[in-house]
Amino acid sequence: MKAKRIAGEKAAEYVKDGMVVGLGTGSTAYWAVKKVGEMVKEGLNIRAVPTSEETKELAEELNIPLVSLADVNYIDLTIDGADEVDSNLNLIKGGGGALVREKIVAFHSKKLIIIVDESKIVDKLGAFPLPVEVVHFGADKTLITLEKFDCQPKLRKENGELFNTDNHNYIIDCNFEVIENPKELNNELNELPGVVETGLFVEMADRVIVGNNEGELNIIE
Ligand code: 5RP
């Protein structure tokens, strides 16, 4: 927990007065949002776009002023977590199920800072099953199509029920083990009917802040 906390709190230092800030989702982003909330309490003037209903609720509790993406031309800075980060700063995201909104917010951000503990740093992506968001209609057929990618796709469940995203879609977790070409795979998957988006974030991150439980930080750019 210390690793996630120090990474999250460090990232909040990049938030400056007047910015529009994208607020990520998950247990690491939580610490960044908490810190931004404290800064707002002390007078920081920002507007924020949350990447999930969960983060929206947290930001509301902390009195962080929220706007919808439609209300701004762009986002200055987004801070978000990740499930894996490779040596080219490509990411797997979506372990928490918020990948679609996270990717849209990241795409419209001038800067994307990723915050992780050191266990998330890998040579190649793929050991963490890749989340792929799919629409309900034909989801069983989309799953069969994904099986052809040899990735043991599984519809995500939570408490025995199929997991529904904030966008009322399902997630299929795909265990690729090693992803040699994240860009190509992202493009191939996104071409399949029924696929809304994948958790591959290719060439999107500008900076990765890595924390460890000894309290040390490493910033990769
Ligand atoms: C949610 C995400 C999260 O950022 C990712 O799963 C990392 O979560 P955590 O910080 O809890 O380990 O992509 O969709």
Short mmCIF file of C-alpha atoms and ligand atoms in Angstrom, two decimals:
data_model
loop_
_atom_site.label_atom_id
_atom_site.label_comp_id
_atom_site.label_asym_id
_atom_site.label_seq_id
_atom_site.Cartn_x
_atom_site.Cartn_y
_atom_site.Cartn_z
CA MET A 1 0.00 0.00 0.00
CA LYS A 2 2.88 2.37 0.77
CA ALA A 3 4.21 1.97 -2.79
CA LYS A 4 0.87 2.94 -4.33
CA ARG A 5 0.39 5.80 -1.92
CA ILE A 6 3.74 7.48 -2.53
CA ALA A 7 3.38 7.12 -6.32
CA GLY A 8 -0.11 8.63 -6.19
CA GLU A 9 0.86 11.49 -3.94
CA LYS A 10 3.93 12.29 -6.05
CA ALA A 11 1.80 12.51 -9.19
CA ALA A 12 -0.49 15.05 -7.49
CA GLU A 13 2.50 17.43 -7.34
CA TYR A 14 2.18 17.88 -11.12
CA VAL A 15 -1.33 19.31 -10.73
CA LYS A 16 -1.29 23.09 -10.98
CA ASP A 17 -3.78 25.90 -10.54
CA GLY A 18 -6.20 26.34 -13.44
CA MET A 19 -5.71 22.85 -14.89
CA VAL A 20 -8.36 20.45 -16.13
CA VAL A 21 -7.32 17.14 -14.58
CA GLY A 22 -8.32 13.60 -15.55
CA LEU A 23 -8.79 11.43 -12.47
CA GLY A 24 -7.99 7.75 -12.91
CA THR A 25 -9.54 4.67 -11.33
CA GLY A 26 -8.21 2.03 -8.94
CA SER A 27 -6.37 1.62 -5.67
CA THR A 28 -3.31 3.63 -6.80
CA ALA A 29 -5.28 6.43 -8.45
CA TYR A 30 -7.22 6.61 -5.16
CA TRP A 31 -4.16 8.12 -3.44
CA ALA A 32 -3.69 10.71 -6.15
CA VAL A 33 -7.35 11.71 -5.99
CA LYS A 34 -7.19 11.93 -2.18
CA LYS A 35 -4.12 14.19 -2.41
CA VAL A 36 -5.74 16.38 -5.07
CA GLY A 37 -8.76 16.64 -2.74
CA GLU A 38 -6.51 17.93 0.05
CA MET A 39 -4.94 20.43 -2.34
CA VAL A 40 -8.39 21.66 -3.39
CA LYS A 41 -9.31 22.08 0.27
CA GLU A 42 -6.22 24.24 0.66
CA GLY A 43 -7.25 26.47 -2.26
CA LEU A 44 -6.10 24.75 -5.47
CA ASN A 45 -8.39 25.80 -8.31
CA ILE A 46 -8.93 22.98 -10.81
CA ARG A 47 -11.69 21.19 -12.66
CA ALA A 48 -11.61 17.42 -12.97
CA VAL A 49 -12.99 14.73 -15.27
CA PRO A 50 -13.42 11.34 -13.53
CA THR A 51 -12.78 8.10 -15.44
CA SER A 52 -15.42 6.03 -13.60
CA GLU A 53 -18.50 6.28 -11.42
CA GLU A 54 -16.32 5.10 -8.49
CA THR A 55 -13.85 7.95 -8.95
CA LYS A 56 -16.71 10.40 -9.51
CA GLU A 57 -18.14 9.47 -6.10
CA LEU A 58 -14.75 9.81 -4.41
CA ALA A 59 -14.10 13.20 -6.04
CA GLU A 60 -17.56 14.41 -5.00
CA GLU A 61 -16.88 13.36 -1.39
CA LEU A 62 -13.65 15.36 -1.53
CA ASN A 63 -15.39 18.41 -3.06
CA ILE A 64 -13.23 18.33 -6.19
CA PRO A 65 -15.08 20.39 -8.84
CA LEU A 66 -16.11 18.07 -11.68
CA VAL A 67 -16.88 18.76 -15.31
CA SER A 68 -17.90 16.45 -18.11
CA LEU A 69 -15.52 15.84 -20.99
CA ALA A 70 -18.00 17.65 -23.25
CA ASP A 71 -17.49 20.85 -21.24
CA VAL A 72 -13.77 21.17 -21.96
CA ASN A 73 -11.67 21.35 -25.12
CA TYR A 74 -8.96 19.14 -23.68
CA ILE A 75 -7.55 17.83 -20.40
CA ASP A 76 -4.22 19.24 -19.23
CA LEU A 77 -3.10 16.24 -17.23
CA THR A 78 -4.48 12.80 -16.39
CA ILE A 79 -3.20 10.66 -13.54
CA ASP A 80 -4.10 6.97 -13.66
CA GLY A 81 -2.92 3.54 -12.56
CA ALA A 82 -2.05 0.52 -14.71
CA ASP A 83 -1.90 -3.26 -14.45
CA GLU A 84 1.33 -3.60 -16.46
CA VAL A 85 3.89 -1.16 -17.87
CA ASP A 86 6.51 -2.30 -20.42
CA SER A 87 9.89 -0.81 -21.25
CA ASN A 88 8.33 1.41 -23.97
CA LEU A 89 5.74 2.70 -21.46
CA ASN A 90 2.97 0.76 -23.19
CA LEU A 91 0.31 -0.35 -20.73
CA ILE A 92 -2.30 -2.91 -19.90
CA LYS A 93 -5.19 -1.25 -18.09
CA GLY A 94 -8.70 -2.24 -17.15
CA GLY A 95 -8.16 -4.55 -14.21
CA GLY A 96 -10.69 -2.34 -12.46
CA GLY A 97 -12.99 -2.35 -15.46
CA ALA A 98 -12.78 1.34 -16.36
CA LEU A 99 -10.65 1.01 -19.50
CA VAL A 100 -12.99 2.66 -22.01
CA ARG A 101 -13.47 5.91 -20.11
CA GLU A 102 -9.81 5.81 -19.07
CA LYS A 103 -8.68 5.53 -22.68
CA ILE A 104 -11.00 8.29 -23.89
CA VAL A 105 -9.83 10.62 -21.12
CA ALA A 106 -6.16 9.72 -21.74
CA PHE A 107 -6.55 10.32 -25.49
CA HIS A 108 -7.85 13.84 -24.88
CA SER A 109 -5.13 14.66 -22.34
CA LYS A 110 -2.00 16.66 -23.10
CA LYS A 111 -0.08 14.61 -20.52
CA LEU A 112 -0.72 11.16 -19.05
CA ILE A 113 1.07 10.26 -15.82
CA ILE A 114 0.85 6.60 -14.81
CA ILE A 115 1.31 5.60 -11.18
CA VAL A 116 2.21 2.06 -10.19
CA ASP A 117 3.99 -0.03 -7.62
CA GLU A 118 7.11 -1.81 -8.88
CA SER A 119 5.32 -5.16 -9.34
CA LYS A 120 3.61 -3.68 -12.43
CA ILE A 121 6.85 -3.13 -14.36
CA VAL A 122 7.45 -5.86 -16.98
CA ASP A 123 9.70 -6.45 -20.00
CA LYS A 124 6.78 -7.46 -22.19
CA LEU A 125 3.05 -7.06 -21.62
CA GLY A 126 0.71 -10.03 -21.41
CA ALA A 127 1.11 -11.91 -18.12
CA PHE A 128 -1.80 -9.84 -16.80
CA PRO A 129 -4.90 -10.96 -18.77
CA LEU A 130 -5.83 -8.22 -21.23
CA PRO A 131 -9.29 -6.76 -20.52
CA VAL A 132 -11.40 -6.29 -23.65
CA GLU A 133 -14.73 -4.49 -23.29
CA VAL A 134 -17.50 -5.97 -25.46
CA VAL A 135 -21.17 -5.14 -25.99
CA HIS A 136 -23.78 -7.52 -24.57
CA PHE A 137 -25.24 -8.36 -27.97
CA GLY A 138 -23.45 -11.39 -29.35
CA ALA A 139 -20.96 -11.50 -26.47
CA ASP A 140 -20.83 -15.31 -26.62
CA LYS A 141 -19.89 -15.07 -30.32
CA THR A 142 -17.30 -12.36 -29.62
CA LEU A 143 -15.81 -14.72 -27.03
CA ILE A 144 -15.59 -17.53 -29.61
CA THR A 145 -13.89 -15.12 -32.04
CA LEU A 146 -11.36 -14.15 -29.36
CA GLU A 147 -10.59 -17.85 -28.75
CA LYS A 148 -8.95 -17.85 -32.20
CA PHE A 149 -6.30 -15.54 -30.75
CA ASP A 150 -5.21 -18.39 -28.45
CA CYS A 151 -5.69 -16.32 -25.31
CA GLN A 152 -8.16 -18.36 -23.21
CA PRO A 153 -10.76 -15.55 -23.15
CA LYS A 154 -13.07 -15.48 -20.13
CA LEU A 155 -16.11 -13.32 -19.48
CA ARG A 156 -15.35 -11.45 -16.28
CA LYS A 157 -17.54 -12.27 -13.29
CA GLU A 158 -17.94 -10.51 -9.97
CA ASN A 159 -19.65 -12.23 -7.03
CA GLY A 160 -20.81 -14.98 -9.38
CA GLU A 161 -22.53 -12.53 -11.77
CA LEU A 162 -21.28 -11.24 -15.11
CA PHE A 163 -19.40 -7.99 -14.50
CA ASN A 164 -20.96 -4.92 -16.08
CA THR A 165 -18.89 -1.82 -16.82
CA ASP A 166 -20.03 1.76 -16.23
CA ASN A 167 -20.95 1.72 -19.93
CA HIS A 168 -23.20 -1.35 -19.45
CA ASN A 169 -20.90 -3.67 -21.36
CA TYR A 170 -19.10 -6.91 -20.45
CA ILE A 171 -15.38 -7.49 -20.11
CA ILE A 172 -13.59 -10.48 -21.62
CA ASP A 173 -10.18 -11.10 -20.01
CA CYS A 174 -7.70 -12.54 -22.50
CA ASN A 175 -4.60 -14.33 -21.25
CA PHE A 176 -1.97 -13.79 -23.97
CA GLU A 177 0.98 -14.56 -21.64
CA VAL A 178 3.29 -12.49 -23.90
CA ILE A 179 2.21 -9.71 -26.25
CA GLU A 180 4.99 -9.20 -28.81
CA ASN A 181 3.39 -6.31 -30.69
CA PRO A 182 0.90 -4.35 -28.55
CA LYS A 183 0.02 -1.87 -31.30
CA GLU A 184 -0.80 -4.56 -33.86
CA LEU A 185 -2.83 -6.59 -31.35
CA ASN A 186 -4.76 -3.51 -30.24
CA ASN A 187 -5.63 -2.72 -33.86
CA GLU A 188 -6.63 -6.32 -34.65
CA LEU A 189 -8.87 -6.63 -31.59
CA ASN A 190 -10.49 -3.26 -32.17
CA GLU A 191 -11.50 -4.35 -35.68
CA LEU A 192 -13.67 -7.19 -34.33
CA PRO A 193 -17.41 -6.54 -34.30
CA GLY A 194 -18.65 -6.38 -30.72
CA VAL A 195 -15.37 -5.14 -29.30
CA VAL A 196 -15.71 -1.67 -27.80
CA GLU A 197 -12.10 -1.15 -26.72
CA THR A 198 -9.08 -2.97 -25.37
CA GLY A 199 -7.00 -2.30 -22.28
CA LEU A 200 -3.84 -1.84 -24.40
CA PHE A 201 -2.65 1.76 -24.06
CA VAL A 202 0.03 2.08 -26.73
CA GLU A 203 2.33 5.12 -26.83
CA MET A 204 -0.02 7.07 -24.57
CA ALA A 205 1.87 7.46 -21.28
CA ASP A 206 4.28 10.40 -20.93
CA ARG A 207 5.64 9.59 -17.49
CA VAL A 208 5.45 6.60 -15.15
CA ILE A 209 5.93 7.08 -11.42
CA VAL A 210 6.94 3.84 -9.73
CA GLY A 211 6.79 3.47 -5.96
CA ASN A 212 8.12 0.70 -3.76
CA ASN A 213 7.37 -0.34 -0.19
CA GLU A 214 10.70 1.03 1.03
CA GLY A 215 9.34 4.47 0.22
CA GLU A 216 11.49 5.00 -2.89
CA LEU A 217 10.23 6.55 -6.12
CA ASN A 218 11.47 6.07 -9.65
CA ILE A 219 10.22 8.34 -12.43
CA ILE A 220 10.46 6.97 -15.98
CA GLU A 221 9.94 9.29 -18.95
C1 5RP B 1 -8.89 0.37 -13.86
C2 5RP B 1 -7.44 0.40 -14.14
C3 5RP B 1 -6.53 0.53 -12.99
O1 5RP B 1 -5.79 1.70 -13.16
C4 5RP B 1 -5.63 -0.66 -12.93
O2 5RP B 1 -6.43 -1.81 -12.84
C5 5RP B 1 -4.68 -0.59 -11.74
O3 5RP B 1 -5.40 -0.69 -10.56
P1 5RP B 1 -4.72 -0.61 -9.13
O4 5RP B 1 -4.08 0.73 -9.01
O5 5RP B 1 -5.86 -0.83 -8.18
O6 5RP B 1 -3.70 -1.73 -9.05
O7 5RP B 1 -7.00 0.31 -15.27
O8 5RP B 1 -9.63 0.14 -15.02
#
